[in-house]
């Protein structure tokens, strides 16, 4: 099997840790280095304590220019905060032979030669790319709920979205809204109608349906759980429920991680997996699409590995047949 030599920049956070858990068990992956300014020299398991016994790797604090130019390196994952990837690439010239998967929001507009990494939208472009901008977590869930309608030109009126995410969606750094005493037994709204993922959602929908100019009303919620996203998306739809189900089944045929469920879905079905589960209902002329993903896996690191697999011609699901935690 072909070995992919991998570097990780910003490996001490939630997405870095999730990426490590997946790649340590990936049949083609070899982790060449994991860089962290704050944890340099420490074992990975000192930060990601569940990795004790799985690896003796230590966080690297070496000069990043030397790391990204080392012989044989295949791909780097950028797992630092938003705005940091653009700084990193400006300060560290990347060899033409090195592929990049960025998990930040910096290049999701496909600037600087990046391709937007949503395989269910543009798998073929990803396969021939060198730089991938990994989608946002809310954006992934909401787009997968709407892509079949957009491809069919059926987004003709306002789209309403109500979605809730777990606390890991806020990152590892503590803030007033991530402390346990505030988050536990609590739910709150944030960035209503202004969330940053709206831009990439519209970018993808208009790619499939160029004339789509309706509003997307998005109300995000912070949940009092750790992992997962549930997005409830609804918009007027003239067809029957059976026609909608056929539309979605046809669109996602051949995509290994997005599945249609006849029964209502819940977040525990997807936690720790790279799946997106969709459930459709029709009420009073509205098509309701419920979309669930794990925000750290399909919403971030698992999705990034899915993109890596496509970049290197591997089966799309390599290393990603992960077990959910149902109870």
PDB file of C-alpha atoms in Angstrom:
ATOM      1  CA  UNK A   1       0.000   0.000   0.000  1.00  0.00           C
ATOM      2  CA  UNK A   2       1.098   3.570  -0.679  1.00  0.00           C
ATOM      3  CA  UNK A   3       2.249   5.381   2.452  1.00  0.00           C
ATOM      4  CA  UNK A   4       1.193   8.993   2.972  1.00  0.00           C
ATOM      5  CA  UNK A   5       3.698  10.943   5.077  1.00  0.00           C
ATOM      6  CA  UNK A   6       1.749  13.486   7.092  1.00  0.00           C
ATOM      7  CA  UNK A   7       2.540  16.646   9.022  1.00  0.00           C
ATOM      8  CA  UNK A   8       0.091  18.354  11.370  1.00  0.00           C
ATOM      9  CA  UNK A   9       0.355  22.032  12.278  1.00  0.00           C
ATOM     10  CA  UNK A  10      -1.538  22.995  15.427  1.00  0.00           C
ATOM     11  CA  UNK A  11      -1.935  19.474  16.754  1.00  0.00           C
ATOM     12  CA  UNK A  12      -2.849  20.260  20.368  1.00  0.00           C
ATOM     13  CA  UNK A  13      -6.451  21.375  19.835  1.00  0.00           C
ATOM     14  CA  UNK A  14      -9.680  19.450  19.382  1.00  0.00           C
ATOM     15  CA  UNK A  15      -9.413  19.061  15.594  1.00  0.00           C
ATOM     16  CA  UNK A  16      -5.732  18.079  15.874  1.00  0.00           C
ATOM     17  CA  UNK A  17      -6.541  15.441  18.465  1.00  0.00           C
ATOM     18  CA  UNK A  18      -9.432  14.040  16.435  1.00  0.00           C
ATOM     19  CA  UNK A  19      -7.206  13.945  13.356  1.00  0.00           C
ATOM     20  CA  UNK A  20      -4.567  11.977  15.271  1.00  0.00           C
ATOM     21  CA  UNK A  21      -7.111   9.419  16.514  1.00  0.00           C
ATOM     22  CA  UNK A  22      -8.162   8.724  12.933  1.00  0.00           C
ATOM     23  CA  UNK A  23      -4.730   8.799  11.287  1.00  0.00           C
ATOM     24  CA  UNK A  24      -3.061   6.514  13.856  1.00  0.00           C
ATOM     25  CA  UNK A  25      -5.437   3.784  12.634  1.00  0.00           C
ATOM     26  CA  UNK A  26      -5.442   4.698   8.947  1.00  0.00           C
ATOM     27  CA  UNK A  27      -3.927   1.903   6.803  1.00  0.00           C
ATOM     28  CA  UNK A  28      -1.935   4.307   4.594  1.00  0.00           C
ATOM     29  CA  UNK A  29      -0.974   7.039   7.058  1.00  0.00           C
ATOM     30  CA  UNK A  30       2.425   7.704   8.617  1.00  0.00           C
ATOM     31  CA  UNK A  31       2.602  10.734  10.904  1.00  0.00           C
ATOM     32  CA  UNK A  32       5.932  12.451  10.285  1.00  0.00           C
ATOM     33  CA  UNK A  33       5.426  15.273  12.801  1.00  0.00           C
ATOM     34  CA  UNK A  34       2.838  17.035  14.933  1.00  0.00           C
ATOM     35  CA  UNK A  35       3.746  20.662  15.548  1.00  0.00           C
ATOM     36  CA  UNK A  36       2.584  22.713  18.517  1.00  0.00           C
ATOM     37  CA  UNK A  37       4.125  25.916  19.840  1.00  0.00           C
ATOM     38  CA  UNK A  38       2.558  25.509  23.276  1.00  0.00           C
ATOM     39  CA  UNK A  39       3.268  21.786  23.772  1.00  0.00           C
ATOM     40  CA  UNK A  40       6.660  21.393  22.068  1.00  0.00           C
ATOM     41  CA  UNK A  41       8.689  18.448  23.375  1.00  0.00           C
ATOM     42  CA  UNK A  42       5.806  16.854  25.266  1.00  0.00           C
ATOM     43  CA  UNK A  43       4.287  13.464  24.340  1.00  0.00           C
ATOM     44  CA  UNK A  44       1.062  13.665  22.359  1.00  0.00           C
ATOM     45  CA  UNK A  45      -0.681  11.752  25.146  1.00  0.00           C
ATOM     46  CA  UNK A  46       0.142  14.508  27.643  1.00  0.00           C
ATOM     47  CA  UNK A  47      -2.468  16.634  25.871  1.00  0.00           C
ATOM     48  CA  UNK A  48      -4.619  13.992  24.168  1.00  0.00           C
ATOM     49  CA  UNK A  49      -4.682  11.668  27.163  1.00  0.00           C
ATOM     50  CA  UNK A  50      -6.734   8.970  25.412  1.00  0.00           C
ATOM     51  CA  UNK A  51      -3.714   8.331  23.129  1.00  0.00           C
ATOM     52  CA  UNK A  52      -1.651   6.863  25.991  1.00  0.00           C
ATOM     53  CA  UNK A  53      -0.471   3.461  24.762  1.00  0.00           C
ATOM     54  CA  UNK A  54      -1.225   4.286  21.112  1.00  0.00           C
ATOM     55  CA  UNK A  55       1.825   6.369  20.218  1.00  0.00           C
ATOM     56  CA  UNK A  56       5.111   7.650  21.659  1.00  0.00           C
ATOM     57  CA  UNK A  57       5.253  10.620  19.294  1.00  0.00           C
ATOM     58  CA  UNK A  58       6.083  14.011  20.779  1.00  0.00           C
ATOM     59  CA  UNK A  59       4.964  17.453  19.717  1.00  0.00           C
ATOM     60  CA  UNK A  60       7.567  19.126  17.554  1.00  0.00           C
ATOM     61  CA  UNK A  61       8.697  22.662  18.181  1.00  0.00           C
ATOM     62  CA  UNK A  62      11.163  22.792  15.310  1.00  0.00           C
ATOM     63  CA  UNK A  63      11.250  25.568  12.756  1.00  0.00           C
ATOM     64  CA  UNK A  64       8.197  25.009  10.554  1.00  0.00           C
ATOM     65  CA  UNK A  65      10.076  25.919   7.361  1.00  0.00           C
ATOM     66  CA  UNK A  66      12.342  22.938   7.926  1.00  0.00           C
ATOM     67  CA  UNK A  67       9.428  20.670   8.752  1.00  0.00           C
ATOM     68  CA  UNK A  68       7.386  21.404   5.627  1.00  0.00           C
ATOM     69  CA  UNK A  69      10.436  21.094   3.380  1.00  0.00           C
ATOM     70  CA  UNK A  70      11.613  17.716   4.692  1.00  0.00           C
ATOM     71  CA  UNK A  71      12.112  15.021   2.082  1.00  0.00           C
ATOM     72  CA  UNK A  72       9.226  12.653   1.474  1.00  0.00           C
ATOM     73  CA  UNK A  73       6.496  14.688   3.148  1.00  0.00           C
ATOM     74  CA  UNK A  74       3.183  14.165   1.316  1.00  0.00           C
ATOM     75  CA  UNK A  75       0.586  16.418   2.962  1.00  0.00           C
ATOM     76  CA  UNK A  76       0.176  18.853   5.835  1.00  0.00           C
ATOM     77  CA  UNK A  77      -2.998  19.497   7.791  1.00  0.00           C
ATOM     78  CA  UNK A  78      -3.434  23.017   9.150  1.00  0.00           C
ATOM     79  CA  UNK A  79      -5.392  22.761  12.425  1.00  0.00           C
ATOM     80  CA  UNK A  80      -4.666  26.149  13.962  1.00  0.00           C
ATOM     81  CA  UNK A  81      -7.277  28.815  14.606  1.00  0.00           C
ATOM     82  CA  UNK A  82      -9.038  30.934  12.007  1.00  0.00           C
ATOM     83  CA  UNK A  83      -6.639  33.463  10.503  1.00  0.00           C
ATOM     84  CA  UNK A  84      -3.598  31.408  11.454  1.00  0.00           C
ATOM     85  CA  UNK A  85      -3.482  29.345   8.243  1.00  0.00           C
ATOM     86  CA  UNK A  86      -3.115  32.426   6.057  1.00  0.00           C
ATOM     87  CA  UNK A  87      -0.268  33.645   8.291  1.00  0.00           C
ATOM     88  CA  UNK A  88       1.385  30.231   8.232  1.00  0.00           C
ATOM     89  CA  UNK A  89       1.359  29.963   4.444  1.00  0.00           C
ATOM     90  CA  UNK A  90       2.643  33.520   4.085  1.00  0.00           C
ATOM     91  CA  UNK A  91       5.587  32.712   6.359  1.00  0.00           C
ATOM     92  CA  UNK A  92       6.283  29.172   5.127  1.00  0.00           C
ATOM     93  CA  UNK A  93       6.658  28.684   1.371  1.00  0.00           C
ATOM     94  CA  UNK A  94       5.179  25.284   0.488  1.00  0.00           C
ATOM     95  CA  UNK A  95       6.932  22.994  -2.030  1.00  0.00           C
ATOM     96  CA  UNK A  96       4.921  22.321  -5.186  1.00  0.00           C
ATOM     97  CA  UNK A  97       4.937  18.612  -4.367  1.00  0.00           C
ATOM     98  CA  UNK A  98       3.301  19.076  -0.952  1.00  0.00           C
ATOM     99  CA  UNK A  99      -0.481  18.955  -0.591  1.00  0.00           C
ATOM    100  CA  UNK A 100      -2.332  21.058   1.998  1.00  0.00           C
ATOM    101  CA  UNK A 101      -5.619  20.469   3.822  1.00  0.00           C
ATOM    102  CA  UNK A 102      -6.691  23.534   5.796  1.00  0.00           C
ATOM    103  CA  UNK A 103      -9.316  23.149   8.536  1.00  0.00           C
ATOM    104  CA  UNK A 104      -9.729  26.903   9.129  1.00  0.00           C
ATOM    105  CA  UNK A 105     -12.094  29.318   7.433  1.00  0.00           C
ATOM    106  CA  UNK A 106      -9.275  31.208   5.702  1.00  0.00           C
ATOM    107  CA  UNK A 107      -9.587  29.827   2.164  1.00  0.00           C
ATOM    108  CA  UNK A 108     -13.142  28.508   1.901  1.00  0.00           C
ATOM    109  CA  UNK A 109     -13.813  31.163  -0.730  1.00  0.00           C
ATOM    110  CA  UNK A 110     -11.352  29.189  -2.926  1.00  0.00           C
ATOM    111  CA  UNK A 111      -8.775  31.981  -2.854  1.00  0.00           C
ATOM    112  CA  UNK A 112      -5.022  31.336  -3.113  1.00  0.00           C
ATOM    113  CA  UNK A 113      -5.520  28.221  -5.275  1.00  0.00           C
ATOM    114  CA  UNK A 114      -7.618  26.296  -2.725  1.00  0.00           C
ATOM    115  CA  UNK A 115     -10.511  24.034  -3.708  1.00  0.00           C
ATOM    116  CA  UNK A 116     -13.530  23.869  -1.405  1.00  0.00           C
ATOM    117  CA  UNK A 117     -13.437  20.362   0.022  1.00  0.00           C
ATOM    118  CA  UNK A 118     -17.035  19.144   0.032  1.00  0.00           C
ATOM    119  CA  UNK A 119     -16.843  15.760  -1.770  1.00  0.00           C
ATOM    120  CA  UNK A 120     -20.617  15.506  -2.082  1.00  0.00           C
ATOM    121  CA  UNK A 121     -20.461  18.683  -4.171  1.00  0.00           C
ATOM    122  CA  UNK A 122     -17.208  18.478  -6.151  1.00  0.00           C
ATOM    123  CA  UNK A 123     -15.425  15.193  -5.656  1.00  0.00           C
ATOM    124  CA  UNK A 124     -13.700  15.342  -9.072  1.00  0.00           C
ATOM    125  CA  UNK A 125     -12.153  18.761  -8.431  1.00  0.00           C
ATOM    126  CA  UNK A 126     -10.831  17.583  -5.071  1.00  0.00           C
ATOM    127  CA  UNK A 127      -9.176  14.559  -6.672  1.00  0.00           C
ATOM    128  CA  UNK A 128      -7.029  16.782  -8.917  1.00  0.00           C
ATOM    129  CA  UNK A 129      -6.335  19.564  -6.396  1.00  0.00           C
ATOM    130  CA  UNK A 130      -3.233  20.302  -4.332  1.00  0.00           C
ATOM    131  CA  UNK A 131      -4.788  22.592  -1.696  1.00  0.00           C
ATOM    132  CA  UNK A 132      -8.101  21.847   0.034  1.00  0.00           C
ATOM    133  CA  UNK A 133     -10.185  24.192   2.187  1.00  0.00           C
ATOM    134  CA  UNK A 134     -12.096  21.918   4.536  1.00  0.00           C
ATOM    135  CA  UNK A 135     -15.740  23.002   5.063  1.00  0.00           C
ATOM    136  CA  UNK A 136     -17.110  24.304   8.332  1.00  0.00           C
ATOM    137  CA  UNK A 137     -19.110  22.026  10.619  1.00  0.00           C
ATOM    138  CA  UNK A 138     -22.485  23.814  10.491  1.00  0.00           C
ATOM    139  CA  UNK A 139     -21.893  24.426   6.782  1.00  0.00           C
ATOM    140  CA  UNK A 140     -21.367  20.718   6.106  1.00  0.00           C
ATOM    141  CA  UNK A 141     -24.559  19.691   7.870  1.00  0.00           C
ATOM    142  CA  UNK A 142     -26.700  22.395   6.261  1.00  0.00           C
ATOM    143  CA  UNK A 143     -25.287  21.990   2.760  1.00  0.00           C
ATOM    144  CA  UNK A 144     -25.847  18.235   2.782  1.00  0.00           C
ATOM    145  CA  UNK A 145     -29.464  18.972   3.686  1.00  0.00           C
ATOM    146  CA  UNK A 146     -29.897  21.275   0.674  1.00  0.00           C
ATOM    147  CA  UNK A 147     -27.623  20.161  -2.183  1.00  0.00           C
ATOM    148  CA  UNK A 148     -30.181  17.839  -3.875  1.00  0.00           C
ATOM    149  CA  UNK A 149     -32.788  20.626  -3.943  1.00  0.00           C
ATOM    150  CA  UNK A 150     -30.266  23.093  -5.356  1.00  0.00           C
ATOM    151  CA  UNK A 151     -29.129  20.704  -8.086  1.00  0.00           C
ATOM    152  CA  UNK A 152     -32.765  20.265  -9.125  1.00  0.00           C
ATOM    153  CA  UNK A 153     -33.343  24.046  -9.116  1.00  0.00           C
ATOM    154  CA  UNK A 154     -35.975  23.711  -6.398  1.00  0.00           C
ATOM    155  CA  UNK A 155     -34.747  26.347  -3.933  1.00  0.00           C
ATOM    156  CA  UNK A 156     -37.268  29.024  -4.878  1.00  0.00           C
ATOM    157  CA  UNK A 157     -38.110  30.670  -1.554  1.00  0.00           C
ATOM    158  CA  UNK A 158     -36.590  31.501   1.829  1.00  0.00           C
ATOM    159  CA  UNK A 159     -34.644  28.694   3.546  1.00  0.00           C
ATOM    160  CA  UNK A 160     -35.083  28.432   7.308  1.00  0.00           C
ATOM    161  CA  UNK A 161     -32.439  26.728   9.472  1.00  0.00           C
ATOM    162  CA  UNK A 162     -32.405  25.989  13.187  1.00  0.00           C
ATOM    163  CA  UNK A 163     -29.299  24.086  14.291  1.00  0.00           C
ATOM    164  CA  UNK A 164     -27.595  23.121  17.546  1.00  0.00           C
ATOM    165  CA  UNK A 165     -23.974  22.148  18.132  1.00  0.00           C
ATOM    166  CA  UNK A 166     -21.952  20.614  20.952  1.00  0.00           C
ATOM    167  CA  UNK A 167     -19.425  22.496  23.062  1.00  0.00           C
ATOM    168  CA  UNK A 168     -16.392  21.195  21.142  1.00  0.00           C
ATOM    169  CA  UNK A 169     -17.521  23.345  18.217  1.00  0.00           C
ATOM    170  CA  UNK A 170     -16.185  26.357  20.115  1.00  0.00           C
ATOM    171  CA  UNK A 171     -12.623  25.001  20.247  1.00  0.00           C
ATOM    172  CA  UNK A 172     -10.414  24.099  23.188  1.00  0.00           C
ATOM    173  CA  UNK A 173      -9.659  27.582  24.525  1.00  0.00           C
ATOM    174  CA  UNK A 174     -11.915  28.484  27.434  1.00  0.00           C
ATOM    175  CA  UNK A 175     -14.352  31.381  27.182  1.00  0.00           C
ATOM    176  CA  UNK A 176     -17.340  32.521  29.267  1.00  0.00           C
ATOM    177  CA  UNK A 177     -19.697  30.408  27.117  1.00  0.00           C
ATOM    178  CA  UNK A 178     -17.629  27.189  27.195  1.00  0.00           C
ATOM    179  CA  UNK A 179     -17.051  26.732  30.927  1.00  0.00           C
ATOM    180  CA  UNK A 180     -18.904  23.695  32.297  1.00  0.00           C
ATOM    181  CA  UNK A 181     -20.791  25.727  34.901  1.00  0.00           C
ATOM    182  CA  UNK A 182     -22.279  27.944  32.183  1.00  0.00           C
ATOM    183  CA  UNK A 183     -22.777  25.376  29.444  1.00  0.00           C
ATOM    184  CA  UNK A 184     -24.207  22.537  31.534  1.00  0.00           C
ATOM    185  CA  UNK A 185     -28.036  22.423  31.643  1.00  0.00           C
ATOM    186  CA  UNK A 186     -28.116  25.444  29.352  1.00  0.00           C
ATOM    187  CA  UNK A 187     -28.968  26.322  25.738  1.00  0.00           C
ATOM    188  CA  UNK A 188     -28.312  29.661  24.031  1.00  0.00           C
ATOM    189  CA  UNK A 189     -28.516  31.351  20.637  1.00  0.00           C
ATOM    190  CA  UNK A 190     -25.477  32.980  19.050  1.00  0.00           C
ATOM    191  CA  UNK A 191     -24.744  34.780  15.759  1.00  0.00           C
ATOM    192  CA  UNK A 192     -28.376  34.520  14.636  1.00  0.00           C
ATOM    193  CA  UNK A 193     -28.700  35.359  10.905  1.00  0.00           C
ATOM    194  CA  UNK A 194     -24.991  36.349  10.777  1.00  0.00           C
ATOM    195  CA  UNK A 195     -23.037  33.114  11.264  1.00  0.00           C
ATOM    196  CA  UNK A 196     -19.801  32.980   9.236  1.00  0.00           C
ATOM    197  CA  UNK A 197     -20.731  29.650   7.613  1.00  0.00           C
ATOM    198  CA  UNK A 198     -23.582  31.298   5.693  1.00  0.00           C
ATOM    199  CA  UNK A 199     -21.095  32.597   3.127  1.00  0.00           C
ATOM    200  CA  UNK A 200     -19.797  29.159   2.141  1.00  0.00           C
ATOM    201  CA  UNK A 201     -23.301  27.662   2.221  1.00  0.00           C
ATOM    202  CA  UNK A 202     -24.514  30.222  -0.305  1.00  0.00           C
ATOM    203  CA  UNK A 203     -21.372  29.767  -2.382  1.00  0.00           C
ATOM    204  CA  UNK A 204     -22.128  26.052  -2.802  1.00  0.00           C
ATOM    205  CA  UNK A 205     -25.865  26.414  -3.382  1.00  0.00           C
ATOM    206  CA  UNK A 206     -25.373  29.004  -6.117  1.00  0.00           C
ATOM    207  CA  UNK A 207     -22.773  26.767  -7.717  1.00  0.00           C
ATOM    208  CA  UNK A 208     -25.548  24.206  -8.285  1.00  0.00           C
ATOM    209  CA  UNK A 209     -28.424  26.687  -8.715  1.00  0.00           C
ATOM    210  CA  UNK A 210     -26.939  29.935 -10.083  1.00  0.00           C
ATOM    211  CA  UNK A 211     -30.209  31.825  -9.821  1.00  0.00           C
ATOM    212  CA  UNK A 212     -30.694  31.190  -6.105  1.00  0.00           C
ATOM    213  CA  UNK A 213     -31.020  34.589  -4.453  1.00  0.00           C
ATOM    214  CA  UNK A 214     -33.355  33.894  -1.548  1.00  0.00           C
ATOM    215  CA  UNK A 215     -32.493  34.534   2.091  1.00  0.00           C
ATOM    216  CA  UNK A 216     -31.112  31.804   4.344  1.00  0.00           C
ATOM    217  CA  UNK A 217     -32.377  32.445   7.868  1.00  0.00           C
ATOM    218  CA  UNK A 218     -29.994  30.586  10.165  1.00  0.00           C
ATOM    219  CA  UNK A 219     -30.379  30.479  13.954  1.00  0.00           C
ATOM    220  CA  UNK A 220     -27.496  28.555  15.626  1.00  0.00           C
ATOM    221  CA  UNK A 221     -27.735  27.203  19.174  1.00  0.00           C
ATOM    222  CA  UNK A 222     -25.094  26.184  21.689  1.00  0.00           C
ATOM    223  CA  UNK A 223     -26.024  22.837  23.227  1.00  0.00           C
ATOM    224  CA  UNK A 224     -25.149  21.416  26.626  1.00  0.00           C
ATOM    225  CA  UNK A 225     -23.501  18.316  25.139  1.00  0.00           C
ATOM    226  CA  UNK A 226     -19.980  17.719  23.864  1.00  0.00           C
ATOM    227  CA  UNK A 227     -20.201  16.494  20.275  1.00  0.00           C
ATOM    228  CA  UNK A 228     -22.655  16.581  17.423  1.00  0.00           C
ATOM    229  CA  UNK A 229     -24.816  18.848  15.273  1.00  0.00           C
ATOM    230  CA  UNK A 230     -28.512  18.627  14.487  1.00  0.00           C
ATOM    231  CA  UNK A 231     -29.725  20.982  11.768  1.00  0.00           C
ATOM    232  CA  UNK A 232     -33.425  21.304  10.980  1.00  0.00           C
ATOM    233  CA  UNK A 233     -33.820  22.909   7.567  1.00  0.00           C
ATOM    234  CA  UNK A 234     -37.126  23.707   5.897  1.00  0.00           C
ATOM    235  CA  UNK A 235     -38.281  25.453   2.745  1.00  0.00           C
ATOM    236  CA  UNK A 236     -41.371  25.363   0.476  1.00  0.00           C
ATOM    237  CA  UNK A 237     -41.515  22.304  -1.772  1.00  0.00           C
ATOM    238  CA  UNK A 238     -44.287  21.477  -4.264  1.00  0.00           C
ATOM    239  CA  UNK A 239     -43.510  17.801  -4.820  1.00  0.00           C
ATOM    240  CA  UNK A 240     -44.536  14.798  -2.769  1.00  0.00           C
ATOM    241  CA  UNK A 241     -42.511  13.364   0.081  1.00  0.00           C
ATOM    242  CA  UNK A 242     -41.789  10.254  -1.985  1.00  0.00           C
ATOM    243  CA  UNK A 243     -40.469  12.421  -4.831  1.00  0.00           C
ATOM    244  CA  UNK A 244     -38.209  14.221  -2.375  1.00  0.00           C
ATOM    245  CA  UNK A 245     -36.876  10.945  -0.994  1.00  0.00           C
ATOM    246  CA  UNK A 246     -36.093   9.737  -4.504  1.00  0.00           C
ATOM    247  CA  UNK A 247     -34.349  13.030  -5.285  1.00  0.00           C
ATOM    248  CA  UNK A 248     -32.099  12.683  -2.232  1.00  0.00           C
ATOM    249  CA  UNK A 249     -31.438   8.967  -2.749  1.00  0.00           C
ATOM    250  CA  UNK A 250     -30.369   9.617  -6.336  1.00  0.00           C
ATOM    251  CA  UNK A 251     -28.125  12.546  -5.432  1.00  0.00           C
ATOM    252  CA  UNK A 252     -26.263  10.680  -2.677  1.00  0.00           C
ATOM    253  CA  UNK A 253     -25.963   7.343  -4.458  1.00  0.00           C
ATOM    254  CA  UNK A 254     -22.242   6.538  -4.532  1.00  0.00           C
ATOM    255  CA  UNK A 255     -21.385   8.874  -1.645  1.00  0.00           C
ATOM    256  CA  UNK A 256     -20.282   6.596   1.200  1.00  0.00           C
ATOM    257  CA  UNK A 257     -21.078   8.783   4.208  1.00  0.00           C
ATOM    258  CA  UNK A 258     -24.425  10.485   3.555  1.00  0.00           C
ATOM    259  CA  UNK A 259     -27.472   8.308   4.149  1.00  0.00           C
ATOM    260  CA  UNK A 260     -31.242   8.806   4.094  1.00  0.00           C
ATOM    261  CA  UNK A 261     -33.192   7.488   7.082  1.00  0.00           C
ATOM    262  CA  UNK A 262     -36.890   6.604   6.974  1.00  0.00           C
ATOM    263  CA  UNK A 263     -37.096   7.065  10.751  1.00  0.00           C
ATOM    264  CA  UNK A 264     -36.359  10.271  12.683  1.00  0.00           C
ATOM    265  CA  UNK A 265     -32.665  10.628  13.511  1.00  0.00           C
ATOM    266  CA  UNK A 266     -30.767  11.624  16.653  1.00  0.00           C
ATOM    267  CA  UNK A 267     -27.247  12.865  17.295  1.00  0.00           C
ATOM    268  CA  UNK A 268     -25.980   9.716  19.037  1.00  0.00           C
ATOM    269  CA  UNK A 269     -26.300   7.815  15.752  1.00  0.00           C
ATOM    270  CA  UNK A 270     -23.378   9.762  14.284  1.00  0.00           C
ATOM    271  CA  UNK A 271     -21.119  10.662  17.240  1.00  0.00           C
ATOM    272  CA  UNK A 272     -17.519   9.510  16.526  1.00  0.00           C
ATOM    273  CA  UNK A 273     -18.351   8.734  12.883  1.00  0.00           C
ATOM    274  CA  UNK A 274     -17.921  10.455   9.520  1.00  0.00           C
ATOM    275  CA  UNK A 275     -21.594   9.955   8.667  1.00  0.00           C
ATOM    276  CA  UNK A 276     -24.295  12.450   7.826  1.00  0.00           C
ATOM    277  CA  UNK A 277     -27.815  11.101   8.324  1.00  0.00           C
ATOM    278  CA  UNK A 278     -30.777  12.848   6.710  1.00  0.00           C
ATOM    279  CA  UNK A 279     -34.483  12.481   7.480  1.00  0.00           C
ATOM    280  CA  UNK A 280     -37.226  14.078   5.371  1.00  0.00           C
ATOM    281  CA  UNK A 281     -40.760  15.102   6.309  1.00  0.00           C
ATOM    282  CA  UNK A 282     -43.367  17.268   4.576  1.00  0.00           C
ATOM    283  CA  UNK A 283     -45.719  19.576   6.471  1.00  0.00           C
ATOM    284  CA  UNK A 284     -48.075  22.221   5.040  1.00  0.00           C
ATOM    285  CA  UNK A 285     -46.120  22.592   1.820  1.00  0.00           C
ATOM    286  CA  UNK A 286     -42.751  22.719   3.592  1.00  0.00           C
ATOM    287  CA  UNK A 287     -40.039  20.104   3.166  1.00  0.00           C
ATOM    288  CA  UNK A 288     -38.285  19.559   6.510  1.00  0.00           C
ATOM    289  CA  UNK A 289     -34.801  18.061   6.288  1.00  0.00           C
ATOM    290  CA  UNK A 290     -33.115  16.991   9.516  1.00  0.00           C
ATOM    291  CA  UNK A 291     -29.345  16.597   9.116  1.00  0.00           C
ATOM    292  CA  UNK A 292     -27.044  15.190  11.815  1.00  0.00           C
ATOM    293  CA  UNK A 293     -23.256  14.957  11.926  1.00  0.00           C
ATOM    294  CA  UNK A 294     -20.445  14.815  14.476  1.00  0.00           C
ATOM    295  CA  UNK A 295     -18.984  18.337  14.416  1.00  0.00           C
ATOM    296  CA  UNK A 296     -15.418  17.061  15.042  1.00  0.00           C
ATOM    297  CA  UNK A 297     -15.519  14.184  12.547  1.00  0.00           C
ATOM    298  CA  UNK A 298     -17.672  14.801   9.481  1.00  0.00           C
ATOM    299  CA  UNK A 299     -17.687  18.448  10.574  1.00  0.00           C
ATOM    300  CA  UNK A 300     -13.878  18.719  10.692  1.00  0.00           C
ATOM    301  CA  UNK A 301     -11.159  16.069  11.012  1.00  0.00           C
ATOM    302  CA  UNK A 302     -12.905  13.043   9.509  1.00  0.00           C
ATOM    303  CA  UNK A 303     -13.941  15.216   6.591  1.00  0.00           C
ATOM    304  CA  UNK A 304     -10.297  16.293   6.232  1.00  0.00           C
ATOM    305  CA  UNK A 305      -9.167  12.657   6.048  1.00  0.00           C
ATOM    306  CA  UNK A 306     -11.909  11.966   3.498  1.00  0.00           C
ATOM    307  CA  UNK A 307     -10.402  14.766   1.407  1.00  0.00           C
ATOM    308  CA  UNK A 308      -6.901  13.355   1.915  1.00  0.00           C
ATOM    309  CA  UNK A 309      -8.093   9.989   0.632  1.00  0.00           C
ATOM    310  CA  UNK A 310      -9.427  11.631  -2.528  1.00  0.00           C
ATOM    311  CA  UNK A 311      -6.218  13.632  -3.032  1.00  0.00           C
ATOM    312  CA  UNK A 312      -4.121  10.444  -3.007  1.00  0.00           C
ATOM    313  CA  UNK A 313      -6.428   8.157  -4.981  1.00  0.00           C
ATOM    314  CA  UNK A 314      -7.414   6.001  -2.005  1.00  0.00           C
ATOM    315  CA  UNK A 315     -10.882   4.604  -1.311  1.00  0.00           C
ATOM    316  CA  UNK A 316     -12.883   7.539   0.037  1.00  0.00           C
ATOM    317  CA  UNK A 317     -13.718   5.674   3.242  1.00  0.00           C
ATOM    318  CA  UNK A 318     -10.175   4.471   4.044  1.00  0.00           C
ATOM    319  CA  UNK A 319      -9.616   4.738   7.791  1.00  0.00           C
ATOM    320  CA  UNK A 320     -13.090   6.200   8.282  1.00  0.00           C
ATOM    321  CA  UNK A 321     -15.309   3.216   8.985  1.00  0.00           C
ATOM    322  CA  UNK A 322     -15.745   4.348  12.552  1.00  0.00           C
ATOM    323  CA  UNK A 323     -18.099   3.018  15.216  1.00  0.00           C
ATOM    324  CA  UNK A 324     -20.741   5.350  16.615  1.00  0.00           C
ATOM    325  CA  UNK A 325     -21.422   5.640  20.344  1.00  0.00           C
ATOM    326  CA  UNK A 326     -25.120   4.811  20.646  1.00  0.00           C
ATOM    327  CA  UNK A 327     -25.186   4.648  24.462  1.00  0.00           C
TER     328      UNK A 327
END
